[in-house]
CSV table of C-alpha atoms in Angstrom, one decimal:
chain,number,residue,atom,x,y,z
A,226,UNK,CA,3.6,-7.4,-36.0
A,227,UNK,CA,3.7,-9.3,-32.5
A,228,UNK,CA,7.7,-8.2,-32.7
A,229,UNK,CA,6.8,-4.4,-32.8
A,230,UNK,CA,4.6,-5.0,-29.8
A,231,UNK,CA,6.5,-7.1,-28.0
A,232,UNK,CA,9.9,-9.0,-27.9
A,233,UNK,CA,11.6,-11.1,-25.0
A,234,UNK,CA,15.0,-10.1,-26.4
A,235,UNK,CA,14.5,-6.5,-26.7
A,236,UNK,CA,13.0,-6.2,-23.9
A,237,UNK,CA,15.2,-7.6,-21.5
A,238,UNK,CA,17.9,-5.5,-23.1
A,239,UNK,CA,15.5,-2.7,-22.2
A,240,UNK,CA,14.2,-3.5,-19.3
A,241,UNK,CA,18.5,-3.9,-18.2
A,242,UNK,CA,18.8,-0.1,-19.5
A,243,UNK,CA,16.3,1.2,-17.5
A,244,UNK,CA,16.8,-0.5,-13.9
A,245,UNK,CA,20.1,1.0,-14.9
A,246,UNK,CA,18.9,4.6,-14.9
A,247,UNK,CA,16.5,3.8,-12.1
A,248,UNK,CA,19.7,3.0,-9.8
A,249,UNK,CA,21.8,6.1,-10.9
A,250,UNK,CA,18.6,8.9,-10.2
A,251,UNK,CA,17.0,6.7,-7.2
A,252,UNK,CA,19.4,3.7,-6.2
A,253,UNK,CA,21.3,6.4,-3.7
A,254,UNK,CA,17.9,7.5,-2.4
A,255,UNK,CA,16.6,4.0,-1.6
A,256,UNK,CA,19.6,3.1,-0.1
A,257,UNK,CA,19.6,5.9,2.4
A,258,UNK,CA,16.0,5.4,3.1
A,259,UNK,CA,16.2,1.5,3.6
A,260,UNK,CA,19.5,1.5,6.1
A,261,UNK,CA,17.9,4.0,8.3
A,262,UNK,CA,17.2,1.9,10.9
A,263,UNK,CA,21.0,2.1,11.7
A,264,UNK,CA,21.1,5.8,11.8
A,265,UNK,CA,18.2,5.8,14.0
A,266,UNK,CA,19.2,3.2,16.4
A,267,UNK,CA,22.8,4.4,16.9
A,268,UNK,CA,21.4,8.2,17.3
A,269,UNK,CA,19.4,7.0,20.0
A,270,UNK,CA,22.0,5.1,21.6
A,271,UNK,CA,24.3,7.9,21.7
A,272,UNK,CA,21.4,10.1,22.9
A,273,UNK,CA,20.4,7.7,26.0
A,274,UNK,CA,24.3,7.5,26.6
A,275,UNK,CA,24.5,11.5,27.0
A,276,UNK,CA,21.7,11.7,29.3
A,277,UNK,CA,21.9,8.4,31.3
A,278,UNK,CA,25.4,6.8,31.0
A,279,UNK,CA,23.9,3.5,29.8
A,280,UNK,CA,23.5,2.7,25.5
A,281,UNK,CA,19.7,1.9,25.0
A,282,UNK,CA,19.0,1.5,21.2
A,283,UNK,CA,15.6,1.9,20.1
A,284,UNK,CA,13.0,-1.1,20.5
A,285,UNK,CA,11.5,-2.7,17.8
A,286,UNK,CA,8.0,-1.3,17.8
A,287,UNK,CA,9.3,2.4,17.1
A,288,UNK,CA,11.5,1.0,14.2
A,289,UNK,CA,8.7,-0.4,12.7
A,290,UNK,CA,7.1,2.8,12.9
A,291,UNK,CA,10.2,4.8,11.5
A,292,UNK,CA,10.2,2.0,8.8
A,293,UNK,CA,6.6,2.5,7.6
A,294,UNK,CA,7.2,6.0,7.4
A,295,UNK,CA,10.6,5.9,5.7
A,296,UNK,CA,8.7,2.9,2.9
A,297,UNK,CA,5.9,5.8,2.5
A,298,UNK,CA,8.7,8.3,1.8
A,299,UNK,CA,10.0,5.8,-1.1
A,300,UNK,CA,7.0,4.9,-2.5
A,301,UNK,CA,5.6,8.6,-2.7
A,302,UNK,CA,9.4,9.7,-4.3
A,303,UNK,CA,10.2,6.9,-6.2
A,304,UNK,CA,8.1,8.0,-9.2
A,305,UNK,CA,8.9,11.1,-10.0
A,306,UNK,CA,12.7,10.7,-9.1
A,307,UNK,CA,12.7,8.0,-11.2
A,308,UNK,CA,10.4,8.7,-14.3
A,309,UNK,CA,9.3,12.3,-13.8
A,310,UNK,CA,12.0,13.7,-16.6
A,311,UNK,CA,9.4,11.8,-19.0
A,312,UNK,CA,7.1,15.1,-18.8
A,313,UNK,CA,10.3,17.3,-20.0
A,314,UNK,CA,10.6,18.5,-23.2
A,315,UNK,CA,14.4,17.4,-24.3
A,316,UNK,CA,14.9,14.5,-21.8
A,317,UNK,CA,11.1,13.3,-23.0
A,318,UNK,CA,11.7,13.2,-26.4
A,319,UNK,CA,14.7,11.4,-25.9
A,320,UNK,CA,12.8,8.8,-23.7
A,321,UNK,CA,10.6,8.4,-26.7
A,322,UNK,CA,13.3,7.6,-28.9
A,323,UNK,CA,14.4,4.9,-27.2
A,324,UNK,CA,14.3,1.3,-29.2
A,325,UNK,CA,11.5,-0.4,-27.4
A,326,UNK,CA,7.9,-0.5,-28.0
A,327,UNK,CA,5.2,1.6,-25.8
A,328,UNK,CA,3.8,-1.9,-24.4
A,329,UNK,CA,8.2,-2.6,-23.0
A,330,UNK,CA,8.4,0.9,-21.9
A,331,UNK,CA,5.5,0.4,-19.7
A,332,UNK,CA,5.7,-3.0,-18.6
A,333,UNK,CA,9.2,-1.9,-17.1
A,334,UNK,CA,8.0,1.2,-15.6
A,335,UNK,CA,5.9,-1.6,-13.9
A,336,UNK,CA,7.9,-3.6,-12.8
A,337,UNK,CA,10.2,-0.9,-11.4
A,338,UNK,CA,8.4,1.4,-10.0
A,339,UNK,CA,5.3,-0.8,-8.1
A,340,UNK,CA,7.5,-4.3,-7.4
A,341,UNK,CA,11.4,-3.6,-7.3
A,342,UNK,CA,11.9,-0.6,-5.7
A,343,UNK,CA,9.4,-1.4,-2.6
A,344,UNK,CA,10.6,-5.3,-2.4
A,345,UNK,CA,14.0,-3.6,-2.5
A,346,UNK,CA,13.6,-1.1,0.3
A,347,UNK,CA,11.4,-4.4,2.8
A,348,UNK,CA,14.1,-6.6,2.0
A,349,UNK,CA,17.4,-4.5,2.9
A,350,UNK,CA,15.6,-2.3,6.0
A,351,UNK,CA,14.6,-5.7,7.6
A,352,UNK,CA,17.7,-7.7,6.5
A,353,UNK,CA,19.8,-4.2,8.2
A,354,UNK,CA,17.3,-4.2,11.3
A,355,UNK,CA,18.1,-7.6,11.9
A,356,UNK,CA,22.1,-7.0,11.8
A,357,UNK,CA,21.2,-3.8,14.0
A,358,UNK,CA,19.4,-6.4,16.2
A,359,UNK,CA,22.6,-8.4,16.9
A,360,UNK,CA,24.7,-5.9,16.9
A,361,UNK,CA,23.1,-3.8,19.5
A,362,UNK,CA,22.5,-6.2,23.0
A,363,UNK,CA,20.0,-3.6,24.4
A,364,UNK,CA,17.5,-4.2,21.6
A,365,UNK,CA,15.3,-7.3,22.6
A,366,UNK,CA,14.3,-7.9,19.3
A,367,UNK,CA,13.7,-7.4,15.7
A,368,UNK,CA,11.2,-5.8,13.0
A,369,UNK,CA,10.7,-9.1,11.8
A,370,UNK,CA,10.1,-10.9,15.8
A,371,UNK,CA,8.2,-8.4,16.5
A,372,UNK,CA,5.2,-8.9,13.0
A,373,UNK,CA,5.8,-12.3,14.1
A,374,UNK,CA,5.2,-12.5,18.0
A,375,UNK,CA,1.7,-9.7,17.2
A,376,UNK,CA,0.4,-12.1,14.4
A,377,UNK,CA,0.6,-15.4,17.4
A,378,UNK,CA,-0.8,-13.0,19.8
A,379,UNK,CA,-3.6,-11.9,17.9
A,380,UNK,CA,-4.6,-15.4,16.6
A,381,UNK,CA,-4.5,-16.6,20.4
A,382,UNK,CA,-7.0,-13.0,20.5
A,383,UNK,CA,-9.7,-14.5,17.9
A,384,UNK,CA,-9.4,-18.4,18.7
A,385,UNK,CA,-10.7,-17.2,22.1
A,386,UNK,CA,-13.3,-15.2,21.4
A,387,UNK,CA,-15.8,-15.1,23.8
A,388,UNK,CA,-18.3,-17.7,23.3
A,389,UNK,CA,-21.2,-16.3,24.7
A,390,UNK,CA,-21.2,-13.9,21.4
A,391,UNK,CA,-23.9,-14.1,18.4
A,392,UNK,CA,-22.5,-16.8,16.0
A,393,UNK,CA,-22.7,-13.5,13.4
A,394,UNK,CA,-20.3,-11.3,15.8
A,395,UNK,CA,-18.1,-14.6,16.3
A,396,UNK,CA,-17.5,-15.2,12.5
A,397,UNK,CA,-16.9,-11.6,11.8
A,398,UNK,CA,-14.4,-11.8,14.4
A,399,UNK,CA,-12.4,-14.9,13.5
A,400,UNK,CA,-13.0,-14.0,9.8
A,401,UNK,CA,-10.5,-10.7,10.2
A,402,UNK,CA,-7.5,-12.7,11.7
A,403,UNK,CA,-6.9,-12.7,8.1
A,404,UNK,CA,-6.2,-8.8,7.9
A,405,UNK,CA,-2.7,-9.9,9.6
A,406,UNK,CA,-0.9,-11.6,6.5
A,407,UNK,CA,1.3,-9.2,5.1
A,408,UNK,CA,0.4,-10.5,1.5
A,409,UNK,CA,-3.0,-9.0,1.6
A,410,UNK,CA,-1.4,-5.6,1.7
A,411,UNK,CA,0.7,-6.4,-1.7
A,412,UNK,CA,-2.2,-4.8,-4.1
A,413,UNK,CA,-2.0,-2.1,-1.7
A,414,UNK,CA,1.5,-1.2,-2.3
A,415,UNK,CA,0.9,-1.8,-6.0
A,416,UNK,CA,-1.9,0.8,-5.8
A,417,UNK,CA,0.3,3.5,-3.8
A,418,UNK,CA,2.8,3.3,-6.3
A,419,UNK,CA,0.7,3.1,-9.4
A,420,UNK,CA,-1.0,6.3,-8.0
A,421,UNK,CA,2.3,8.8,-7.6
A,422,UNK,CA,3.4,6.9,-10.9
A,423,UNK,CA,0.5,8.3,-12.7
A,424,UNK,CA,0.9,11.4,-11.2
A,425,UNK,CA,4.7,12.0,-12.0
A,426,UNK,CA,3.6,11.4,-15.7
A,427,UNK,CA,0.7,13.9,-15.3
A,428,UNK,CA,1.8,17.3,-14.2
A,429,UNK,CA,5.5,18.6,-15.0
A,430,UNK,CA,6.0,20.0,-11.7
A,431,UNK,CA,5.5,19.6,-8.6
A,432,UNK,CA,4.3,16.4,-9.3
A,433,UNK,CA,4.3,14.6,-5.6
A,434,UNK,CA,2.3,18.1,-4.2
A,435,UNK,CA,0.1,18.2,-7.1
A,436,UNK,CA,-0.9,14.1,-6.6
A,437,UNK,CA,-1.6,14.0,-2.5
A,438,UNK,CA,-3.4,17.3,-3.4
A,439,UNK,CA,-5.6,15.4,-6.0
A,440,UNK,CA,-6.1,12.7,-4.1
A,441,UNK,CA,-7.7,15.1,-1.3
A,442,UNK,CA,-9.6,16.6,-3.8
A,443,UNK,CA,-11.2,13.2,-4.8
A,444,UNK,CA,-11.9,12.1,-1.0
A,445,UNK,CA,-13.7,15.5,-0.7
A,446,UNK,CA,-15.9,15.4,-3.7
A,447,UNK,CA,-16.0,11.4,-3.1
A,448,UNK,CA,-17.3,12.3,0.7
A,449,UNK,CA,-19.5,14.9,-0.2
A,450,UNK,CA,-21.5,12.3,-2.9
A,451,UNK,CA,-21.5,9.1,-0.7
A,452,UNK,CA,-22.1,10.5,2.9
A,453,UNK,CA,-25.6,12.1,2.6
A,454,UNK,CA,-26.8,8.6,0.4
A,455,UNK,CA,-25.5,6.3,3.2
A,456,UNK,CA,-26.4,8.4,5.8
A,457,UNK,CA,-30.2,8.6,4.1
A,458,UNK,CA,-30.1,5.2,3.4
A,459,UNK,CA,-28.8,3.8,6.9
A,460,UNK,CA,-31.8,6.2,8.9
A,461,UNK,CA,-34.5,4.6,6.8
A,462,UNK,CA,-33.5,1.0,8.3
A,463,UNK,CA,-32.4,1.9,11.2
A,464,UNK,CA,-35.8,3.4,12.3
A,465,UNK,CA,-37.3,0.1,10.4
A,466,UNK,CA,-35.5,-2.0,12.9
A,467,UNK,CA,-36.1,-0.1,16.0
A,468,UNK,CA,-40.2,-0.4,15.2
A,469,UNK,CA,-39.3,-4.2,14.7
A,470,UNK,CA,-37.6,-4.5,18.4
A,471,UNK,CA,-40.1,-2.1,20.1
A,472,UNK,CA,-42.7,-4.0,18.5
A,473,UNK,CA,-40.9,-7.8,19.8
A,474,UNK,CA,-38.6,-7.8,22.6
A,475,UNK,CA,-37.7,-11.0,22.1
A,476,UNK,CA,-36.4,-10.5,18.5
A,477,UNK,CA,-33.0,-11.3,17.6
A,478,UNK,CA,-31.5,-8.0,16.2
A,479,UNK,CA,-28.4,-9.7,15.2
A,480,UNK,CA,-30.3,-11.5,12.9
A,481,UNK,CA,-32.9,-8.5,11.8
A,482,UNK,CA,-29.5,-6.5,11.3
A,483,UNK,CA,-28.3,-8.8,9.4
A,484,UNK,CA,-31.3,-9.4,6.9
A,485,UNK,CA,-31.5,-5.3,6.9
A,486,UNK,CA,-28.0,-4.7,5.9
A,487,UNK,CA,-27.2,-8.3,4.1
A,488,UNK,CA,-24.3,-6.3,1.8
A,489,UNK,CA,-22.9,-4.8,5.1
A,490,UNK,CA,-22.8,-8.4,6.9
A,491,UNK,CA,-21.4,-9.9,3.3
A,492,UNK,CA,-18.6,-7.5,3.5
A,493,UNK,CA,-17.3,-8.2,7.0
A,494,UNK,CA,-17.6,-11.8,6.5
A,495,UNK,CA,-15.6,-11.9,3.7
A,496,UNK,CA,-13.5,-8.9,4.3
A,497,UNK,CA,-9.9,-10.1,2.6
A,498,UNK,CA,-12.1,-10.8,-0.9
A,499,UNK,CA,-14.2,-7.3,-0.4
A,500,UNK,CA,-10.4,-5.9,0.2
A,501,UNK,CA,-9.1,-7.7,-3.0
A,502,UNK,CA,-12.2,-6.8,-5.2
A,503,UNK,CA,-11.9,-3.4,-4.6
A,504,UNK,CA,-7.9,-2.9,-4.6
A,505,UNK,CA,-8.0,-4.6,-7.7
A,506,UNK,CA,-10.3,-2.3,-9.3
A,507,UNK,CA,-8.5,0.8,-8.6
A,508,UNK,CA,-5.4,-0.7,-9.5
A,509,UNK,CA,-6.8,-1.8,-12.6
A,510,UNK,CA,-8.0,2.0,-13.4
A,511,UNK,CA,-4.9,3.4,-12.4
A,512,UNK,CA,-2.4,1.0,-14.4
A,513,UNK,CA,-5.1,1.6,-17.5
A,514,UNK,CA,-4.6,5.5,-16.0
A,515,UNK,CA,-1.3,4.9,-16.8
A,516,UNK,CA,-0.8,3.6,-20.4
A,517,UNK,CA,-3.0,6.0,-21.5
A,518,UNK,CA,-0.8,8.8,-20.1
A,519,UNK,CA,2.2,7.3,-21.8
A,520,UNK,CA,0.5,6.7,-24.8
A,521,UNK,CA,-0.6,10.5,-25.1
A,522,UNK,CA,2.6,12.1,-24.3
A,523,UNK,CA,4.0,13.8,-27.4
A,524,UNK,CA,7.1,16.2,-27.6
């Protein structure tokens, strides 16, 4: 029974076939995408030598930018490019057929689709950035200098923070340096990918429109439930605490604040494990999204 469900063996062989046909309809794509930084730096070069004489490559805050925007593109495209013919009649049924169980199937979709292909793209854009960087002597620096020179200047930032501040302010502040480590935002890539991944299994076309258009929808209707509550609810004890500090000058409204919002104050104290709680949630209902999808789709 535990073979039908799962096998090592037959899975790897699998799990081989598929990064297979992930490389032949996406490996191309990512490529492209991930060595932009060369493109970009040697179009600029070219463009400061027309106009100025002089080479001048682009510096490494701007590629950071273009490589944000160029990991977004892969993430959003990498689903559908990659397991969108699922939703197709003839190339689904065939997909179907293949000699793996549902549980293989998905765990490689997984594995693909939310931790290969954006480790892949991070990897060979900073690894090409930094060849870029000592190729190019007008650059000053790399991608990888520059995440690491911001994350020593912001620590100086919250290791000095004034001292004169509430001892509530002061830990809120300190507690945040943490939003810097890259590894917090892992479960966030996770949950970008899950999201188009679900989508390119739901609708046959259109598929990347169709998802950013659903996820609008849901902020909207999301919005439009949560704001009047917290609004409501955020009146109310503000016009509590304002009675409190007309009524005591003296009062510490740090502290009142505190004690009025306690679930507020929790949050920003321990902001990484709030982050964590609730990425993990949605990731959980997406990835659950997910199975069920495959599990339903019948040709």
């Amino acid at each position: 029974m535990k073979n039908d469900i799962f096998n090592m063996n037959r899975f790897g062989r699998y799990f081989k076939t598929d990064l297979n046909a992930a490389i032949s309809n996406f490996g191309l794509s990512l490529l492209i995408m991930a060595t932009m930084d060369i493109v970009i730096d040697v179009f600029a070069g070219l463009m400061s030598l027309i106009t100025t004489g002089q080479w001048h490559g682009v510096n490494e805050s701007v590629r950071l930018i273009f490589m944000v925007i160029f990991f977004a593109a892969t993430i959003i495209s990498a689903p559908s490019k990659i397991y969108g013919h699922i939703t197709e009649k003839k190339a689904g049924t065939a997909y179907l057929m293949l000699p793996a169980s549902r549980l293989e199937k998905y765990l490689s979709m997984l594995l693909i689709s939310c931790i290969i292909v954006p480790a892949v793209f991070i990897i060979v854009y900073l690894a090409v950035d930094q060849l870029v960087t000592l190729a190019d002597p007008s650059l000053s620096g790399s991608i990888m200098f520059l995440m690491s020179d911001l994350g020593e200047k912001l620590s100086q930032v919250y290791l000095n923070a004034p001292s004169d501040l509430p001892m509530e302010i002061q830990s809120i502040i300190t507690g945040s340096e943490i939003l810097y480590n890259p590894v917090l935002y892992i479960d966030d890539i996770i949950q970008s990918a899950a999201i188009f991944l679900l989508g390119a299994l739901l609708f046959k076309k259109s598929k990347i429109a169709k998802t950013i258009g659903c996820l609008v929808a849901i902020s909207m209707v999301a919005s439009l439930i949560t704001t009047p509550i917290f609004v409501s609810g955020i009146q109310n004890n503000f016009e509590q605490l304002e009675q409190l500090a007309m009524q005591n000058p003296d009062i510490n409204v740090i502290e009142i604040f505190k004690e009025t919002f306690p679930g507020f104050f929790w949050a920003l104290n321990h902001i990484a494990l709030t982050d964590t709680i609730s990425d993990t949630l949605v990731n959980a209902a997406l990835l659950i999204g997910v199975w069920f999808r495959l599990k339903k789709i019948q040709h």
